[in-house]
Amino acid sequence: MSFGVVEGGPGEEFISGISGHPFGQVQFTGERFPLSQVKLLAPMLPSKVVAIGRNYAEHAAEMGNEVPEEPLIFMKPSTTVIGHREHIAYPTTLSDRVDYEGELAVVIGRLCREVPVERVKDVIFGYTCANDVTARDLQKKDVQFTRAKGFDTFCPLGPWIQTDLDAGDLALTTTVNGEIRQSGRTSQLINDIPALVAYVSAVMTLIPGDVILTGTPAGVGPLEIGDEVSVGIEGIGTLTNKVVSRD
Ligand code: MG
């Protein structure tokens, strides 16, 4: 188990192994593996996942909510994180309604706090696809989001981190069993990425590998056991996970 850099053209990708972690100066080991023969894990183990609620106007409207005056933040525990092709475990005895939420995830690359908007680009390591899986019935029942958003496996991330990308206007598509359910663009974010990183880092210190989920566009809906859900973002790739019963 180690970190690596994905290289090569479409269909011929390979992974160059690196020693240690990818933050800071990367040291290649000289090992190479075809991507098709590698099991991808979540591309980072964050100390925390900070998520933003109601950051696309059409999604706030579909849930019957106003757009908040300031970014609405909540957290998902690090134990929610899984990687590409790992299974989302549906907690059938506790919830009857589990939704997908396709989102762009920002990965932090430097220890930082109180980052001014104009310096946010210096603390971003890259971007990946995320699914903010949510037990919607529990979210409506509880005042806090912790239980609804906090089940093990409820934060698929991946398939990898794209480090060289302008994330200001990317197409985001969520499909369930190949059918398009969400289609948005990151240019529709109410609070953009610099604003979000500045806002969150004014509250808490961010650590390399920490993740900020930027909110979901309209079109959220339920998952059923056996479904295959994919979140694809232009310039990054596609994150796919199957839903299984936890119980
Ligand atoms: Mg969300």
mmCIF file of C-alpha atoms and ligand atoms in Angstrom:
data_model
loop_
_atom_site.group_PDB
_atom_site.id
_atom_site.type_symbol
_atom_site.label_atom_id
_atom_site.label_comp_id
_atom_site.label_asym_id
_atom_site.label_seq_id
_atom_site.Cartn_x
_atom_site.Cartn_y
_atom_site.Cartn_z
ATOM 1 C CA MET A 1 0.000 0.000 0.000
ATOM 2 C CA SER A 2 1.565 3.269 -1.067
ATOM 3 C CA PHE A 3 1.003 6.546 -2.853
ATOM 4 C CA GLY A 4 1.757 6.960 -6.522
ATOM 5 C CA VAL A 5 1.417 9.324 -9.447
ATOM 6 C CA VAL A 6 -0.926 8.396 -12.313
ATOM 7 C CA GLU A 7 0.825 8.999 -15.638
ATOM 8 C CA GLY A 8 0.368 8.097 -19.315
ATOM 9 C CA GLY A 9 -2.387 8.598 -21.882
ATOM 10 C CA PRO A 10 -5.964 7.271 -21.901
ATOM 11 C CA GLY A 11 -6.031 3.460 -21.757
ATOM 12 C CA GLU A 12 -2.295 3.310 -21.101
ATOM 13 C CA GLU A 13 -2.129 4.855 -17.660
ATOM 14 C CA PHE A 14 0.421 3.587 -15.204
ATOM 15 C CA ILE A 15 1.302 4.471 -11.645
ATOM 16 C CA SER A 16 4.778 5.601 -10.628
ATOM 17 C CA GLY A 17 5.357 4.727 -6.989
ATOM 18 C CA ILE A 18 6.515 7.404 -4.556
ATOM 19 C CA SER A 19 8.001 6.998 -1.107
ATOM 20 C CA GLY A 20 6.221 8.523 1.853
ATOM 21 C CA HIS A 21 3.369 10.937 1.190
ATOM 22 C CA PRO A 22 2.704 13.184 -1.808
ATOM 23 C CA PHE A 23 2.700 16.513 0.080
ATOM 24 C CA GLY A 24 5.844 18.545 -0.448
ATOM 25 C CA GLN A 25 8.753 17.243 -2.548
ATOM 26 C CA VAL A 26 7.743 13.946 -4.214
ATOM 27 C CA GLN A 27 10.360 11.158 -4.266
ATOM 28 C CA PHE A 28 9.832 8.493 -6.939
ATOM 29 C CA THR A 29 10.797 4.912 -6.044
ATOM 30 C CA GLY A 30 11.312 3.852 -9.683
ATOM 31 C CA GLU A 31 8.514 1.258 -9.460
ATOM 32 C CA ARG A 32 5.785 1.328 -12.130
ATOM 33 C CA PHE A 33 2.463 -0.493 -12.235
ATOM 34 C CA PRO A 34 -0.231 -0.567 -14.955
ATOM 35 C CA LEU A 35 -3.293 1.273 -13.591
ATOM 36 C CA SER A 36 -5.511 -1.669 -14.601
ATOM 37 C CA GLN A 37 -3.626 -3.957 -12.200
ATOM 38 C CA VAL A 38 -3.756 -1.671 -9.173
ATOM 39 C CA LYS A 39 -6.461 -1.466 -6.505
ATOM 40 C CA LEU A 40 -7.044 2.210 -5.851
ATOM 41 C CA LEU A 41 -7.686 3.178 -2.251
ATOM 42 C CA ALA A 42 -9.108 6.549 -1.180
ATOM 43 C CA PRO A 43 -6.469 9.008 -2.400
ATOM 44 C CA MET A 44 -5.945 10.446 1.097
ATOM 45 C CA LEU A 45 -6.890 9.783 4.707
ATOM 46 C CA PRO A 46 -8.102 13.184 5.887
ATOM 47 C CA SER A 47 -8.008 14.214 9.524
ATOM 48 C CA LYS A 48 -11.392 15.753 8.756
ATOM 49 C CA VAL A 49 -13.910 16.177 5.965
ATOM 50 C CA VAL A 50 -15.609 19.563 6.109
ATOM 51 C CA ALA A 51 -18.718 19.758 3.969
ATOM 52 C CA ILE A 52 -20.728 22.720 2.722
ATOM 53 C CA GLY A 53 -24.526 22.558 2.637
ATOM 54 C CA ARG A 54 -26.833 24.361 0.199
ATOM 55 C CA ASN A 55 -24.111 25.836 -1.997
ATOM 56 C CA TYR A 56 -26.031 25.490 -5.277
ATOM 57 C CA ALA A 57 -29.239 27.566 -5.475
ATOM 58 C CA GLU A 58 -31.250 24.924 -7.362
ATOM 59 C CA HIS A 59 -30.367 22.242 -4.813
ATOM 60 C CA ALA A 60 -31.378 24.489 -1.879
ATOM 61 C CA ALA A 61 -34.684 25.119 -3.702
ATOM 62 C CA GLU A 62 -35.378 21.428 -4.381
ATOM 63 C CA MET A 63 -34.973 20.718 -0.646
ATOM 64 C CA GLY A 64 -37.321 23.612 0.222
ATOM 65 C CA ASN A 65 -34.483 25.576 1.844
ATOM 66 C CA GLU A 66 -33.333 29.140 1.549
ATOM 67 C CA VAL A 67 -29.770 29.817 0.455
ATOM 68 C CA PRO A 68 -27.884 30.490 3.714
ATOM 69 C CA GLU A 69 -26.444 33.967 4.270
ATOM 70 C CA GLU A 70 -23.047 32.482 5.140
ATOM 71 C CA PRO A 71 -21.637 29.092 4.096
ATOM 72 C CA LEU A 72 -23.317 26.303 6.085
ATOM 73 C CA ILE A 73 -20.624 23.891 7.262
ATOM 74 C CA PHE A 74 -20.769 20.457 8.847
ATOM 75 C CA MET A 75 -18.336 17.581 9.246
ATOM 76 C CA LYS A 76 -18.109 13.972 8.224
ATOM 77 C CA PRO A 77 -15.811 11.747 10.317
ATOM 78 C CA SER A 78 -12.660 10.376 8.658
ATOM 79 C CA THR A 79 -14.160 6.884 9.047
ATOM 80 C CA THR A 80 -16.740 7.727 6.339
ATOM 81 C CA VAL A 81 -14.003 7.762 3.674
ATOM 82 C CA ILE A 82 -13.758 4.985 1.096
ATOM 83 C CA GLY A 83 -12.136 4.849 -2.337
ATOM 84 C CA HIS A 84 -13.150 4.145 -5.930
ATOM 85 C CA ARG A 85 -14.957 0.787 -6.324
ATOM 86 C CA GLU A 86 -15.295 0.249 -2.569
ATOM 87 C CA HIS A 87 -18.835 -0.404 -1.359
ATOM 88 C CA ILE A 88 -21.284 2.036 0.225
ATOM 89 C CA ALA A 89 -22.859 0.134 3.136
ATOM 90 C CA TYR A 90 -26.594 0.942 3.436
ATOM 91 C CA PRO A 91 -27.544 0.919 7.159
ATOM 92 C CA THR A 92 -30.914 -0.761 6.530
ATOM 93 C CA THR A 93 -31.918 -1.101 10.181
ATOM 94 C CA LEU A 94 -31.434 2.620 10.851
ATOM 95 C CA SER A 95 -32.453 4.396 7.632
ATOM 96 C CA ASP A 96 -35.012 3.963 4.844
ATOM 97 C CA ARG A 97 -33.720 6.771 2.681
ATOM 98 C CA VAL A 98 -30.074 7.088 1.650
ATOM 99 C CA ASP A 99 -29.252 9.682 -1.021
ATOM 100 C CA TYR A 100 -26.264 10.330 -3.284
ATOM 101 C CA GLU A 101 -24.815 13.860 -3.488
ATOM 102 C CA GLY A 102 -22.158 14.284 -6.176
ATOM 103 C CA GLU A 103 -19.636 16.994 -5.207
ATOM 104 C CA LEU A 104 -16.288 18.498 -6.101
ATOM 105 C CA ALA A 105 -13.799 17.891 -3.261
ATOM 106 C CA VAL A 106 -10.919 20.258 -2.533
ATOM 107 C CA VAL A 107 -7.825 18.566 -1.050
ATOM 108 C CA ILE A 108 -5.645 20.718 1.213
ATOM 109 C CA GLY A 109 -1.877 20.455 0.752
ATOM 110 C CA ARG A 110 -0.446 22.629 3.530
ATOM 111 C CA LEU A 111 -0.911 23.172 7.229
ATOM 112 C CA CYS A 112 -2.830 26.417 7.317
ATOM 113 C CA ARG A 113 -5.293 28.635 9.121
ATOM 114 C CA GLU A 114 -6.892 32.020 8.439
ATOM 115 C CA VAL A 115 -5.996 31.808 4.757
ATOM 116 C CA PRO A 116 -6.892 35.025 2.885
ATOM 117 C CA VAL A 117 -8.943 34.525 -0.299
ATOM 118 C CA GLU A 118 -6.044 35.625 -2.502
ATOM 119 C CA ARG A 119 -3.704 32.991 -1.007
ATOM 120 C CA VAL A 120 -6.068 30.018 -1.126
ATOM 121 C CA LYS A 121 -4.445 28.640 -4.292
ATOM 122 C CA ASP A 122 -1.199 28.170 -2.313
ATOM 123 C CA VAL A 123 -2.806 25.748 0.160
ATOM 124 C CA ILE A 124 -4.782 23.609 -2.328
ATOM 125 C CA PHE A 125 -3.101 20.325 -3.264
ATOM 126 C CA GLY A 126 -5.725 19.315 -5.832
ATOM 127 C CA TYR A 127 -9.255 18.148 -6.507
ATOM 128 C CA THR A 128 -11.151 14.884 -6.535
ATOM 129 C CA CYS A 129 -14.692 13.584 -6.916
ATOM 130 C CA ALA A 130 -16.822 13.000 -3.834
ATOM 131 C CA ASN A 131 -20.168 11.527 -2.910
ATOM 132 C CA ASP A 132 -21.650 13.102 0.237
ATOM 133 C CA VAL A 133 -23.863 10.097 0.979
ATOM 134 C CA THR A 134 -26.696 11.132 3.302
ATOM 135 C CA ALA A 135 -29.375 9.309 5.284
ATOM 136 C CA ARG A 136 -32.033 11.883 4.360
ATOM 137 C CA ASP A 137 -34.652 10.632 6.808
ATOM 138 C CA LEU A 138 -32.209 10.980 9.709
ATOM 139 C CA GLN A 139 -31.078 14.411 8.492
ATOM 140 C CA LYS A 140 -34.698 15.595 8.652
ATOM 141 C CA LYS A 141 -35.225 14.021 12.074
ATOM 142 C CA ASP A 142 -32.034 15.281 13.775
ATOM 143 C CA VAL A 143 -31.099 18.919 14.283
ATOM 144 C CA GLN A 144 -27.421 18.108 13.709
ATOM 145 C CA PHE A 145 -26.255 16.407 10.504
ATOM 146 C CA THR A 146 -23.725 14.154 12.244
ATOM 147 C CA ARG A 147 -25.704 10.905 12.223
ATOM 148 C CA ALA A 148 -27.172 11.367 8.726
ATOM 149 C CA LYS A 149 -23.810 12.159 7.177
ATOM 150 C CA GLY A 150 -21.547 10.122 9.423
ATOM 151 C CA PHE A 151 -22.050 6.421 8.691
ATOM 152 C CA ASP A 152 -18.968 4.402 7.751
ATOM 153 C CA THR A 153 -18.540 4.391 3.919
ATOM 154 C CA PHE A 154 -20.661 7.566 3.460
ATOM 155 C CA CYS A 155 -17.804 9.568 1.895
ATOM 156 C CA PRO A 156 -16.493 7.943 -1.287
ATOM 157 C CA LEU A 157 -13.516 9.962 -2.623
ATOM 158 C CA GLY A 158 -11.475 9.450 -5.784
ATOM 159 C CA PRO A 159 -10.524 7.878 -8.065
ATOM 160 C CA TRP A 160 -7.421 10.059 -7.611
ATOM 161 C CA ILE A 161 -6.422 13.689 -6.938
ATOM 162 C CA GLN A 162 -5.971 15.960 -9.933
ATOM 163 C CA THR A 163 -3.258 18.420 -8.955
ATOM 164 C CA ASP A 164 -3.124 20.594 -12.072
ATOM 165 C CA LEU A 165 -6.588 21.981 -12.675
ATOM 166 C CA ASP A 166 -8.575 25.211 -12.742
ATOM 167 C CA ALA A 167 -11.707 24.114 -10.880
ATOM 168 C CA GLY A 168 -13.726 27.284 -11.521
ATOM 169 C CA ASP A 169 -16.062 25.921 -14.208
ATOM 170 C CA LEU A 170 -16.111 22.113 -14.428
ATOM 171 C CA ALA A 171 -19.036 19.901 -15.461
ATOM 172 C CA LEU A 172 -20.191 17.535 -12.694
ATOM 173 C CA THR A 173 -22.418 14.562 -13.481
ATOM 174 C CA THR A 174 -23.879 11.951 -11.152
ATOM 175 C CA THR A 175 -25.298 8.744 -12.614
ATOM 176 C CA VAL A 176 -27.102 5.832 -10.976
ATOM 177 C CA ASN A 177 -26.914 2.575 -12.950
ATOM 178 C CA GLY A 178 -25.779 4.645 -15.930
ATOM 179 C CA GLU A 179 -28.748 7.062 -15.817
ATOM 180 C CA ILE A 180 -27.938 10.767 -15.387
ATOM 181 C CA ARG A 181 -29.385 12.174 -12.138
ATOM 182 C CA GLN A 182 -27.316 15.307 -11.498
ATOM 183 C CA SER A 183 -25.744 17.637 -13.991
ATOM 184 C CA GLY A 184 -24.169 20.862 -12.783
ATOM 185 C CA ARG A 185 -21.152 23.103 -13.177
ATOM 186 C CA THR A 186 -18.797 24.305 -10.467
ATOM 187 C CA SER A 187 -19.317 27.853 -11.773
ATOM 188 C CA GLN A 188 -22.789 27.601 -10.142
ATOM 189 C CA LEU A 189 -21.300 27.444 -6.627
ATOM 190 C CA ILE A 190 -22.843 30.203 -4.490
ATOM 191 C CA ASN A 191 -19.630 30.470 -2.443
ATOM 192 C CA ASP A 192 -16.648 29.715 -4.675
ATOM 193 C CA ILE A 193 -13.615 27.661 -3.707
ATOM 194 C CA PRO A 194 -11.416 30.555 -2.470
ATOM 195 C CA ALA A 195 -14.308 31.842 -0.349
ATOM 196 C CA LEU A 196 -14.934 28.386 1.147
ATOM 197 C CA VAL A 197 -11.302 27.663 2.060
ATOM 198 C CA ALA A 198 -10.942 31.129 3.586
ATOM 199 C CA TYR A 199 -14.177 30.665 5.549
ATOM 200 C CA VAL A 200 -13.374 27.183 6.889
ATOM 201 C CA SER A 201 -9.742 28.024 7.694
ATOM 202 C CA ALA A 202 -10.916 31.047 9.703
ATOM 203 C CA VAL A 203 -12.590 28.522 12.013
ATOM 204 C CA MET A 204 -10.168 25.594 12.140
ATOM 205 C CA THR A 205 -6.606 24.687 11.224
ATOM 206 C CA LEU A 206 -6.441 22.606 8.059
ATOM 207 C CA ILE A 207 -3.938 19.777 7.699
ATOM 208 C CA PRO A 208 -2.480 18.271 4.487
ATOM 209 C CA GLY A 209 -4.999 15.730 3.190
ATOM 210 C CA ASP A 210 -8.010 17.454 4.740
ATOM 211 C CA VAL A 211 -10.961 17.635 2.399
ATOM 212 C CA ILE A 212 -13.596 20.302 1.797
ATOM 213 C CA LEU A 213 -16.735 19.154 -0.035
ATOM 214 C CA THR A 214 -18.124 22.101 -1.977
ATOM 215 C CA GLY A 215 -21.832 21.181 -2.037
ATOM 216 C CA THR A 216 -24.097 19.313 -4.426
ATOM 217 C CA PRO A 217 -26.077 20.560 -7.439
ATOM 218 C CA ALA A 218 -29.785 19.843 -7.961
ATOM 219 C CA GLY A 219 -31.056 16.333 -8.623
ATOM 220 C CA VAL A 220 -30.286 14.471 -5.402
ATOM 221 C CA GLY A 221 -32.235 11.275 -4.910
ATOM 222 C CA PRO A 222 -32.324 7.853 -3.305
ATOM 223 C CA LEU A 223 -29.994 4.903 -3.669
ATOM 224 C CA GLU A 224 -31.117 1.290 -3.408
ATOM 225 C CA ILE A 225 -29.111 -1.792 -2.543
ATOM 226 C CA GLY A 226 -27.431 -3.083 -5.694
ATOM 227 C CA ASP A 227 -27.218 0.355 -7.343
ATOM 228 C CA GLU A 228 -23.983 1.560 -8.873
ATOM 229 C CA VAL A 229 -23.475 5.316 -8.396
ATOM 230 C CA SER A 230 -20.866 7.361 -10.255
ATOM 231 C CA VAL A 231 -19.723 10.958 -9.787
ATOM 232 C CA GLY A 232 -17.797 12.258 -12.792
ATOM 233 C CA ILE A 233 -16.058 15.634 -12.951
ATOM 234 C CA GLU A 234 -14.544 17.124 -16.081
ATOM 235 C CA GLY A 235 -10.739 17.095 -15.921
ATOM 236 C CA ILE A 236 -10.625 14.715 -12.937
ATOM 237 C CA GLY A 237 -12.275 11.365 -13.663
ATOM 238 C CA THR A 238 -15.131 9.208 -12.424
ATOM 239 C CA LEU A 239 -15.701 7.801 -8.946
ATOM 240 C CA THR A 240 -17.863 4.669 -8.905
ATOM 241 C CA ASN A 241 -19.261 2.795 -5.925
ATOM 242 C CA LYS A 242 -21.781 0.021 -5.506
ATOM 243 C CA VAL A 243 -24.375 0.039 -2.726
ATOM 244 C CA VAL A 244 -24.590 -3.049 -0.517
ATOM 245 C CA SER A 245 -26.562 -3.813 2.633
ATOM 246 C CA ARG A 246 -24.640 -3.217 5.832
ATOM 247 C CA ASP A 247 -26.838 -5.554 7.826
HETATM 248 MG MG MG B 1 -23.554 17.624 0.404
#
